[in-house]
Amino acid sequence: MTQPVVQLRRRGFGETMRRDAWWLPPLGVFVVLSSFLAYATWAAFQNANYEYGNYLSPFYSPLLFGPPPHGWFARAPRWLASISPALLILPFPAGFRFTCYYYRGAYYKAFWADPPSCSVGEPRKGYLGERTLPLVLQNVHRYFLYFALLFLLVLAHDAWEGYHFADAAGGMRFGIGVGSLVLTTNVVLLGGYTLGCHSLRHLVGGYLDRLAGRPARRTAYDCVSCLNRGHMNWAWASLFWVAFTDVYVRMCAMGVWHDWRIL
Amino acid sequence: MTAPSSTTTSHAVDAYTAAQQAQDAAVGHSSRTFRVWRGANGEGDFRDYTTEAMDGMVVLDALHQIQAEQAPDLALRWNCKAGKCGSCSAEINGKPKLMCMTRLDELPADEPVSVEPMRTFPHVRDLVTDVSWNFRVKPNITRFTPRAPDAPDGTWRVDQRDVDRVQEFRKCIECFLCQDVCHVLRDHHKHDEFIGPRFLVYAAALEMHPLDVADRTTQLKEAHGIGYCNITKCCTKVCPEGITITDNAIIPLKERVADQHFDPLRALVRLVRGKKKPG
């Protein structure tokens, strides 16, 4: 015998039978990402205190226009001169994080409550997902990845420069300061995050069904997959540390903190 | 050989019973309340049942006990009691879980345990839902399409590591907990436009198979609605088989769809190389 079948009533916003603190992770994401956005925006508009000797803040790297040792070109075109150098480069790492598969899932929950958490009622009935504009543009992630890989090389160079201090004779001498380690940690964490990207995993070998007979691709795919398993941890650690690196350089440049030389 | 005398048998049974009783006495007993959804065709409410719980008991055991002692008309679906048939899916304390794999000692002891049916599927009665929609979805996915055999005897040569990648997806027991927790189906009822995580895993198992040559990317984008997935990873969290649904199945499929439909550079490469599906 067939009988009419109906779904249970749709739950309202925040309604759930869950007993755990389901609201805590999205709240944490909301607070941390909002704080980072606020700080990064403030720091980008400062246009000052972003370099200290051989250290350069990652928010301003690559420094396209500026004096040596960090600037690539000495003079900016007149129409760009009044703009903070950070604003020229930050859209690329920001776009990489904004379109990142991990962050997407996290901020859809934290900022848009879509859903607020697993098996918790939503505020809206309508839903388009990532099928149509604007969210279909998230598919641009792999293009931001290409830029992120270039930025990684630049930041690695900055970290290397962080070990070379000017001496009294006007030359450069190898040394280690706390700032050198801060910049190195920054590039290591960003490397762990960028090289574990889902799009990179696809591009290095994931798009193939057969990796047999392709040892280089197999190794690359396995390495990216290994980093990808901890993608969430790399994402948060690198986000925190990139902000801290800027704080460190800024504080040293402002004379608030003193860069302690280890060697 | 002589049969044991009745006195010997009686002593043996007594010793066995005594051992059983001693074992039962050593097991912890406690009283637990279960808040069970009762009703039919989407209508109903929660009813409380208090029953004796023992160490090692799972939610399904407790419900069977309630069914035996207090509510003989309680409808619930179950089969293997070993987490392999995927029949006893329900929502326990608001989380999609298998009733046979959820131990009572994992749940807070100081409050009633809520048990309700999956919300993504049409409700039939009590804890039973009609999951037949899933069986109508499956045939719409392009079947396994192997390449021509590698050897004259009609066999193929496959590297074990290439097979390992899709082997994870074959662990699926079709409990449909991932379909239940997916908000696209659960809250937005996109059953006509989105196949859900279970069938994205199924499609991934076929699409990434080292022998398969069919291209399902257009189907995934258009008919199967992969773009509806917004990567909440809820499906991965509830999978009783521990399949990394989002990272290993859905996102790689999304990337393949991006290759075919959203990446102008890839389109250019395909145009130059004249190749449809990469090996």
Coordinates of C-alpha atoms in Angstrom, one line a residue:
Chain A
M1 CA 0.0 0.0 0.0
T2 CA 1.4 3.4 -0.8
Q3 CA 0.8 6.3 1.5
P4 CA 1.4 10.0 1.1
V5 CA 4.8 11.1 2.3
V6 CA 5.7 14.5 3.6
Q7 CA 8.9 15.9 5.0
L8 CA 9.1 17.1 8.5
R9 CA 8.6 20.8 9.1
R10 CA 11.5 23.0 8.0
R11 CA 13.4 24.3 11.0
G12 CA 13.7 28.1 11.6
F13 CA 17.0 30.1 12.0
G14 CA 19.2 28.6 14.7
E15 CA 16.7 25.9 15.5
T16 CA 18.3 22.5 16.2
M17 CA 18.2 19.5 18.5
R18 CA 22.0 19.7 18.8
R19 CA 23.2 19.9 22.4
D20 CA 26.8 21.0 21.8
A21 CA 28.1 24.6 21.4
W22 CA 27.5 24.5 17.6
W23 CA 27.6 28.3 17.4
L24 CA 31.2 28.5 18.8
P25 CA 33.2 27.6 15.6
P26 CA 31.3 30.0 13.3
L27 CA 31.5 32.7 15.9
G28 CA 35.3 32.1 16.2
V29 CA 35.6 32.3 12.4
F30 CA 33.6 35.5 12.4
V31 CA 35.6 37.2 15.1
V32 CA 39.1 36.1 13.7
L33 CA 38.3 36.9 10.1
S34 CA 36.7 40.2 10.9
S35 CA 39.6 41.2 13.1
F36 CA 42.1 40.2 10.4
L37 CA 40.2 42.2 7.7
A38 CA 40.0 45.2 9.9
Y39 CA 43.7 45.1 10.8
A40 CA 44.9 44.4 7.2
T41 CA 42.8 47.2 5.8
W42 CA 44.1 49.6 8.5
A43 CA 47.7 48.5 7.9
A44 CA 47.3 48.7 4.1
F45 CA 46.1 52.4 4.3
Q46 CA 48.9 53.4 6.7
N47 CA 51.5 53.6 3.9
A48 CA 54.2 53.9 6.6
N49 CA 56.3 51.8 9.0
Y50 CA 56.3 48.8 6.7
E51 CA 60.0 48.3 6.5
Y52 CA 62.7 48.2 9.1
G53 CA 66.3 47.8 7.8
N54 CA 66.4 44.5 5.9
Y55 CA 62.9 43.5 7.0
L56 CA 59.8 44.2 4.9
S57 CA 56.2 43.6 6.0
P58 CA 54.5 40.9 3.9
F59 CA 51.5 43.3 3.5
Y60 CA 53.7 45.5 1.3
S61 CA 55.7 42.8 -0.5
P62 CA 56.5 43.0 -3.3
L63 CA 57.2 46.7 -2.9
L64 CA 56.7 47.7 -6.5
F65 CA 57.6 51.3 -6.1
G66 CA 59.9 52.6 -3.4
P67 CA 63.5 53.3 -2.3
P68 CA 66.1 50.5 -2.0
P69 CA 66.7 48.0 -0.6
H70 CA 63.1 46.8 -1.0
G71 CA 61.7 48.8 -3.8
W72 CA 61.6 47.2 -7.3
F73 CA 61.3 50.5 -9.1
A74 CA 62.4 53.8 -7.6
R75 CA 59.6 56.0 -8.8
A76 CA 55.9 55.3 -9.1
P77 CA 54.0 56.8 -12.0
R78 CA 52.3 60.0 -10.9
W79 CA 48.8 58.5 -11.0
L80 CA 50.0 55.8 -8.6
A81 CA 52.2 57.9 -6.3
S82 CA 49.5 58.7 -3.7
I83 CA 48.3 55.2 -3.4
S84 CA 49.6 52.9 -0.6
P85 CA 51.9 50.2 -2.2
A86 CA 50.0 47.6 -0.2
L87 CA 46.8 48.4 -2.1
L88 CA 48.5 47.4 -5.3
I89 CA 49.4 43.9 -4.2
L90 CA 47.0 42.9 -1.4
P91 CA 44.0 42.1 -3.7
F92 CA 45.9 39.0 -4.9
P93 CA 46.6 37.2 -1.6
A94 CA 43.2 38.5 -0.4
G95 CA 41.5 37.0 -3.5
F96 CA 43.4 33.7 -3.0
R97 CA 42.1 33.4 0.5
F98 CA 38.6 34.6 -0.3
T99 CA 38.2 32.0 -3.1
C100 CA 39.9 29.2 -1.1
Y101 CA 37.8 26.1 -0.7
Y102 CA 38.4 25.9 3.0
Y103 CA 37.6 29.6 3.8
R104 CA 34.5 29.4 1.6
G105 CA 33.0 26.7 3.7
A106 CA 34.0 28.6 6.9
Y107 CA 32.7 32.0 5.9
Y108 CA 29.5 30.8 4.3
K109 CA 28.7 29.5 7.8
A110 CA 30.1 32.4 9.9
F111 CA 29.0 35.4 7.8
W112 CA 26.0 34.2 5.8
A113 CA 24.6 31.4 8.0
D114 CA 24.2 29.2 5.0
P115 CA 24.0 27.0 7.1
P116 CA 25.0 28.5 10.5
S117 CA 26.3 25.0 11.4
C118 CA 25.6 21.4 10.3
S119 CA 22.0 20.4 10.9
V120 CA 21.1 23.8 12.3
G121 CA 18.1 25.8 10.7
E122 CA 18.9 28.6 8.2
P123 CA 17.5 32.2 8.1
R124 CA 16.6 32.1 4.3
K125 CA 14.5 29.8 2.2
G126 CA 16.1 30.8 -1.2
Y127 CA 19.4 29.4 -2.2
L128 CA 21.6 29.7 -5.3
G129 CA 24.8 28.2 -4.2
E130 CA 27.9 28.6 -6.4
R131 CA 25.9 28.0 -9.6
T132 CA 25.2 31.5 -10.6
L133 CA 26.7 35.0 -10.3
P134 CA 28.2 36.2 -8.1
L135 CA 29.5 33.0 -6.4
V136 CA 30.2 31.2 -9.7
L137 CA 33.2 33.5 -9.8
Q138 CA 34.7 31.4 -7.0
N139 CA 36.0 29.2 -9.8
V140 CA 38.7 31.8 -10.5
H141 CA 40.6 30.4 -7.5
R142 CA 43.2 28.7 -9.6
Y143 CA 44.2 32.0 -11.2
F144 CA 44.7 33.5 -7.7
L145 CA 46.8 30.4 -7.0
Y146 CA 49.2 31.3 -9.8
F147 CA 49.7 34.8 -8.2
A148 CA 50.0 33.2 -4.7
L149 CA 52.9 31.0 -6.0
L150 CA 54.7 34.0 -7.3
F151 CA 54.2 35.9 -4.0
L152 CA 55.6 32.9 -2.2
L153 CA 58.9 33.3 -4.2
V154 CA 59.0 37.0 -3.4
L155 CA 58.3 36.4 0.3
A156 CA 61.0 33.7 0.4
H157 CA 63.4 36.2 -1.1
D158 CA 62.3 38.7 1.6
A159 CA 63.0 36.1 4.3
W160 CA 66.5 35.5 2.8
E161 CA 67.2 39.2 2.8
G162 CA 66.1 39.2 6.5
Y163 CA 69.4 37.4 7.2
H164 CA 71.6 40.0 5.6
F165 CA 72.2 43.1 7.7
A166 CA 74.1 46.3 6.7
D167 CA 77.4 46.6 8.4
A168 CA 79.4 49.7 9.4
A169 CA 81.5 49.6 6.2
G170 CA 78.4 49.9 4.1
G171 CA 78.4 46.2 3.0
M172 CA 76.0 43.4 3.9
R173 CA 76.7 40.7 6.5
F174 CA 75.0 37.5 7.4
G175 CA 73.2 37.6 10.7
I176 CA 70.1 36.3 12.5
G177 CA 67.6 38.6 14.2
V178 CA 64.3 37.7 15.7
G179 CA 62.8 39.4 12.7
S180 CA 64.7 37.0 10.4
L181 CA 63.0 34.1 12.1
V182 CA 59.6 35.9 12.0
L183 CA 59.9 36.4 8.3
T184 CA 61.1 32.8 7.7
T185 CA 58.2 31.4 9.8
N186 CA 55.9 33.5 7.7
V187 CA 57.1 32.1 4.4
V188 CA 57.1 28.5 5.8
L189 CA 53.5 28.8 7.0
L190 CA 52.3 30.5 3.8
G191 CA 54.1 27.8 1.9
G192 CA 52.3 25.1 3.8
Y193 CA 49.0 26.8 3.0
T194 CA 49.6 27.6 -0.6
L195 CA 51.2 24.3 -1.6
G196 CA 48.4 22.4 0.0
C197 CA 45.8 24.2 -2.1
H198 CA 43.0 22.1 -3.6
S199 CA 43.4 23.7 -7.0
L200 CA 47.1 23.0 -6.9
R201 CA 46.4 19.4 -6.0
H202 CA 44.2 19.2 -9.1
L203 CA 46.7 20.9 -11.4
V204 CA 49.7 18.8 -10.4
G205 CA 48.0 15.5 -11.0
G206 CA 44.5 15.4 -9.6
Y207 CA 43.0 16.0 -13.0
L208 CA 44.5 12.7 -14.3
D209 CA 42.9 9.3 -13.6
R210 CA 46.2 7.5 -14.1
L211 CA 49.5 8.6 -12.5
A212 CA 51.2 5.3 -13.2
G213 CA 54.3 5.9 -15.2
R214 CA 54.4 9.6 -14.2
P215 CA 56.7 9.6 -11.2
A216 CA 57.2 13.4 -11.0
R217 CA 53.5 14.0 -11.1
R218 CA 52.8 11.2 -8.6
T219 CA 55.3 12.7 -6.1
A220 CA 53.9 16.2 -6.6
Y221 CA 50.4 14.9 -6.1
D222 CA 51.3 13.0 -3.0
C223 CA 53.1 15.9 -1.5
V224 CA 50.3 18.4 -2.2
S225 CA 47.8 15.8 -0.9
C226 CA 49.8 15.5 2.3
L227 CA 49.8 19.2 2.9
N228 CA 46.1 19.4 1.8
R229 CA 45.1 17.1 4.7
G230 CA 46.1 19.9 7.1
H231 CA 44.8 22.7 4.9
M232 CA 42.6 24.2 7.6
N233 CA 45.4 24.4 10.1
W234 CA 47.8 25.9 7.6
A235 CA 45.2 28.4 6.6
W236 CA 44.7 29.7 10.2
A237 CA 48.4 29.5 11.2
S238 CA 49.5 31.5 8.1
L239 CA 46.7 34.0 8.5
F240 CA 47.7 34.7 12.1
W241 CA 51.4 34.8 11.4
V242 CA 51.2 37.1 8.3
A243 CA 49.4 39.6 10.5
F244 CA 51.9 39.1 13.3
T245 CA 54.8 39.6 10.9
D246 CA 53.4 43.0 9.9
V247 CA 52.9 43.9 13.5
Y248 CA 56.5 42.9 14.3
V249 CA 58.0 45.0 11.4
R250 CA 55.7 47.9 12.3
M251 CA 56.5 47.9 16.0
C252 CA 60.3 47.8 15.2
A253 CA 59.9 50.6 12.6
M254 CA 58.0 52.7 15.1
G255 CA 60.7 52.1 17.8
V256 CA 58.2 50.4 20.1
W257 CA 60.0 47.0 19.9
H258 CA 63.7 46.4 19.5
D259 CA 64.8 43.7 17.1
W260 CA 67.0 41.4 19.1
R261 CA 70.1 40.1 17.2
I262 CA 70.8 36.4 17.8
L263 CA 73.9 36.3 15.6
Chain B
M1 CA 31.5 -42.6 25.3
T2 CA 28.7 -42.1 28.0
A3 CA 26.4 -39.2 28.1
P4 CA 26.7 -36.9 31.2
S5 CA 24.3 -37.7 33.9
S6 CA 21.4 -35.3 34.5
T7 CA 22.9 -34.3 37.8
T8 CA 26.2 -33.2 36.1
T9 CA 24.2 -31.3 33.4
S10 CA 22.2 -29.5 36.1
H11 CA 25.3 -28.5 38.0
A12 CA 26.9 -27.2 34.7
V13 CA 23.8 -25.1 33.9
D14 CA 23.7 -23.7 37.4
A15 CA 27.4 -22.8 37.2
Y16 CA 26.8 -21.2 33.8
T17 CA 23.7 -19.3 35.1
A18 CA 25.6 -18.2 38.2
A19 CA 28.5 -17.0 36.0
Q20 CA 26.1 -15.1 33.8
Q21 CA 24.4 -13.5 36.8
A22 CA 27.7 -12.5 38.2
Q23 CA 28.7 -11.0 34.9
D24 CA 25.3 -9.1 34.6
A25 CA 25.8 -7.8 38.2
A26 CA 29.2 -6.5 37.2
V27 CA 27.7 -4.5 34.3
G28 CA 26.7 -1.0 35.1
H29 CA 23.0 -0.3 35.0
S30 CA 21.3 3.1 34.8
S31 CA 18.0 4.6 33.9
R32 CA 18.0 6.7 30.6
T33 CA 15.3 8.8 29.1
F34 CA 14.8 8.8 25.3
R35 CA 12.8 11.5 23.6
V36 CA 11.6 9.7 20.5
W37 CA 9.8 11.2 17.5
R38 CA 6.4 9.5 17.1
G39 CA 4.0 10.2 14.3
A40 CA 3.2 9.6 10.7
N41 CA 3.5 11.5 7.4
G42 CA 5.3 14.5 8.7
E43 CA 3.0 15.0 11.7
G44 CA 3.8 14.1 15.2
D45 CA 5.8 15.0 18.3
F46 CA 8.4 13.8 20.7
R47 CA 7.5 11.3 23.4
D48 CA 9.6 10.4 26.4
Y49 CA 10.4 6.8 27.3
T50 CA 12.5 5.8 30.3
T51 CA 14.3 2.5 30.1
E52 CA 17.2 0.6 31.8
A53 CA 20.5 1.1 30.1
M54 CA 23.6 -1.1 30.5
D55 CA 27.2 -0.6 29.8
G56 CA 28.1 -1.0 26.1
M57 CA 24.5 -0.4 24.9
V58 CA 23.9 1.5 21.7
V59 CA 20.9 3.7 20.9
L60 CA 19.4 0.9 18.7
D61 CA 19.5 -1.5 21.6
A62 CA 17.7 1.0 23.8
L63 CA 15.0 1.5 21.2
H64 CA 14.5 -2.2 20.8
Q65 CA 14.1 -2.4 24.5
I66 CA 11.5 0.4 24.5
Q67 CA 9.8 -1.4 21.6
A68 CA 9.7 -4.7 23.5
E69 CA 8.6 -3.2 26.8
Q70 CA 6.6 0.0 26.2
A71 CA 5.9 0.8 22.6
P72 CA 5.4 -2.2 20.4
D73 CA 4.1 0.0 17.6
L74 CA 7.4 2.0 17.4
A75 CA 8.6 1.9 13.7
L76 CA 12.3 1.9 13.1
R77 CA 14.4 0.5 10.3
W78 CA 17.5 -1.6 11.1
N79 CA 19.3 -4.7 9.8
C80 CA 22.9 -5.6 10.6
K81 CA 23.6 -3.9 13.9
A82 CA 27.2 -3.6 12.8
G83 CA 27.4 -0.3 11.0
K84 CA 27.5 -1.9 7.6
C85 CA 24.0 -2.0 6.2
G86 CA 23.2 1.7 6.6
S87 CA 19.6 1.1 7.5
C88 CA 19.3 2.6 11.0
S89 CA 20.2 6.2 10.1
A90 CA 18.5 8.8 12.3
E91 CA 19.2 12.0 14.1
I92 CA 20.5 11.5 17.6
N93 CA 20.7 14.7 19.8
G94 CA 20.3 16.6 16.5
K95 CA 23.2 14.9 14.7
P96 CA 22.8 12.5 11.8
K97 CA 24.2 9.1 13.1
L98 CA 23.7 5.4 12.8
M99 CA 21.7 4.2 15.8
C100 CA 23.6 0.9 15.9
M101 CA 27.0 2.7 16.2
T102 CA 26.1 5.4 18.7
R103 CA 27.0 4.2 22.2
L104 CA 25.0 5.6 25.1
D105 CA 28.1 6.4 27.0
E106 CA 29.0 8.9 24.2
L107 CA 25.9 10.9 25.0
P108 CA 25.3 13.3 27.9
A109 CA 23.9 11.1 30.7
D110 CA 22.1 14.0 32.5
E111 CA 19.5 14.8 29.8
P112 CA 17.2 12.9 27.5
V113 CA 18.6 11.4 24.3
S114 CA 16.6 12.8 21.4
V115 CA 16.0 10.4 18.4
E116 CA 14.2 11.7 15.3
P117 CA 14.0 10.6 11.7
M118 CA 16.2 12.0 8.9
R119 CA 14.8 15.4 7.8
T120 CA 15.9 15.3 4.2
F121 CA 13.6 12.5 3.1
P122 CA 9.8 12.2 3.2
H123 CA 8.6 11.0 6.6
V124 CA 6.6 7.7 6.7
R125 CA 6.2 6.8 10.3
D126 CA 8.1 7.3 13.6
L127 CA 11.8 7.0 12.7
V128 CA 11.2 5.6 9.2
T129 CA 11.7 7.8 6.2
D130 CA 11.2 7.1 2.5
V131 CA 14.7 7.1 1.0
S132 CA 13.7 5.8 -2.5
W133 CA 14.5 9.2 -4.1
N134 CA 18.2 8.1 -3.8
F135 CA 17.5 5.0 -5.8
R136 CA 15.9 7.0 -8.6
V137 CA 18.9 9.4 -8.7
K138 CA 21.6 6.8 -9.1
P139 CA 20.7 5.5 -12.6
N140 CA 20.9 9.0 -14.0
I141 CA 24.7 9.1 -13.5
T142 CA 26.6 7.9 -16.6
R143 CA 27.6 4.3 -16.0
F144 CA 31.2 3.0 -15.8
T145 CA 32.6 3.1 -19.3
P146 CA 35.9 1.3 -19.5
R147 CA 38.5 1.9 -22.2
A148 CA 39.3 -0.8 -24.7
P149 CA 41.1 -3.8 -23.1
D150 CA 44.9 -3.5 -22.7
A151 CA 45.6 -7.2 -23.6
P152 CA 44.3 -9.4 -26.4
D153 CA 42.7 -11.6 -23.8
G154 CA 40.3 -8.8 -22.9
T155 CA 41.9 -7.8 -19.7
W156 CA 43.3 -4.5 -18.4
R157 CA 46.5 -3.5 -16.6
V158 CA 46.0 -1.0 -13.7
D159 CA 48.4 0.4 -11.2
Q160 CA 47.2 -0.4 -7.6
R161 CA 47.9 3.2 -6.5
D162 CA 45.6 4.5 -9.1
V163 CA 42.9 2.2 -7.9
D164 CA 43.5 3.1 -4.3
R165 CA 42.4 6.7 -5.0
V166 CA 38.8 5.6 -5.8
Q167 CA 38.8 2.7 -3.4
E168 CA 37.9 5.1 -0.6
F169 CA 34.6 6.0 -2.3
R170 CA 33.6 2.3 -2.5
K171 CA 33.5 2.1 1.3
C172 CA 30.1 3.9 1.1
I173 CA 27.3 1.9 2.8
E174 CA 24.5 4.2 1.5
C175 CA 23.2 5.2 4.9
F176 CA 22.4 8.6 3.4
L177 CA 23.5 10.5 6.5
C178 CA 25.5 12.8 4.2
Q179 CA 22.3 13.4 2.1
D180 CA 20.5 14.1 5.4
V181 CA 22.9 16.7 6.7
C182 CA 23.4 18.5 3.4
H183 CA 21.6 21.8 3.7
V184 CA 20.9 22.0 0.0
L185 CA 18.6 19.0 0.3
R186 CA 17.6 19.3 4.0
D187 CA 16.7 23.0 4.1
H188 CA 16.4 24.0 0.5
H189 CA 14.8 20.8 -0.9
K190 CA 16.7 21.0 -4.2
H191 CA 16.1 17.3 -4.8
D192 CA 15.2 17.9 -8.5
E193 CA 18.4 19.9 -9.2
F194 CA 21.1 18.4 -6.9
I195 CA 22.1 14.8 -6.5
G196 CA 23.7 15.3 -3.0
P197 CA 27.1 14.2 -1.6
R198 CA 26.3 10.5 -1.7
F199 CA 26.0 10.6 -5.5
L200 CA 28.9 13.0 -6.0
V201 CA 31.0 10.4 -4.3
Y202 CA 29.5 7.8 -6.6
A203 CA 30.2 10.0 -9.6
A204 CA 33.8 10.6 -8.3
A205 CA 34.4 6.9 -8.0
L206 CA 33.5 6.5 -11.7
E207 CA 35.0 9.7 -13.0
M208 CA 38.4 9.1 -11.4
H209 CA 38.5 5.4 -12.1
P210 CA 41.7 4.6 -14.1
L211 CA 39.8 2.6 -16.6
D212 CA 36.9 4.9 -17.1
V213 CA 36.8 7.1 -20.2
A214 CA 33.4 8.8 -19.9
D215 CA 33.3 12.6 -19.3
R216 CA 30.6 13.5 -16.7
T217 CA 31.7 17.1 -16.1
T218 CA 28.9 18.7 -18.1
Q219 CA 26.3 16.4 -16.5
L220 CA 27.7 17.2 -13.0
K221 CA 27.5 21.0 -13.8
E222 CA 24.0 21.0 -15.4
A223 CA 21.8 18.1 -14.3
H224 CA 23.5 17.1 -11.1
G225 CA 23.9 20.6 -9.8
I226 CA 27.5 20.3 -8.3
G227 CA 27.5 24.2 -8.1
Y228 CA 25.0 24.0 -5.3
C229 CA 27.5 22.5 -2.9
N230 CA 29.1 25.3 -0.9
I231 CA 31.7 23.1 0.8
T232 CA 30.4 23.2 4.4
K233 CA 32.0 19.7 4.9
C234 CA 29.0 18.6 7.0
C235 CA 28.8 15.4 4.8
T236 CA 32.4 14.5 5.7
K237 CA 31.7 15.0 9.4
V238 CA 28.8 12.6 9.5
C239 CA 30.1 9.8 7.3
P240 CA 30.3 6.7 9.4
E241 CA 32.8 5.2 7.0
G242 CA 35.2 8.2 7.4
I243 CA 35.1 9.0 3.6
T244 CA 36.7 12.4 3.0
I245 CA 33.7 13.3 0.9
T246 CA 34.4 17.0 0.4
D247 CA 38.1 17.1 -0.1
N248 CA 38.6 13.9 -2.0
A249 CA 35.4 13.7 -4.0
I250 CA 33.4 16.9 -4.4
I251 CA 36.3 19.5 -4.6
P252 CA 38.2 17.4 -7.2
L253 CA 35.0 17.1 -9.2
K254 CA 34.4 20.9 -8.9
E255 CA 37.9 21.4 -10.2
R256 CA 37.3 19.1 -13.2
V257 CA 34.1 21.1 -13.9
A258 CA 36.1 24.3 -13.7
D259 CA 38.6 22.8 -16.2
Q260 CA 35.8 22.2 -18.7
H261 CA 33.6 25.2 -18.1
F262 CA 35.2 28.0 -16.3
D263 CA 38.9 28.0 -17.2
P264 CA 39.8 29.9 -20.5
L265 CA 43.4 28.8 -20.3
R266 CA 42.5 25.1 -20.1
A267 CA 40.0 25.6 -22.9
L268 CA 42.9 27.0 -25.0
V269 CA 45.2 24.0 -24.1
R270 CA 42.4 21.6 -25.1
L271 CA 41.9 23.5 -28.3
V272 CA 45.6 23.2 -29.2
R273 CA 46.0 19.6 -28.1
G274 CA 42.6 18.5 -29.3
K275 CA 42.1 16.3 -26.4
K276 CA 38.8 15.7 -24.6
K277 CA 39.4 13.9 -21.4
P278 CA 42.8 13.6 -19.8
G279 CA 44.1 10.1 -19.0

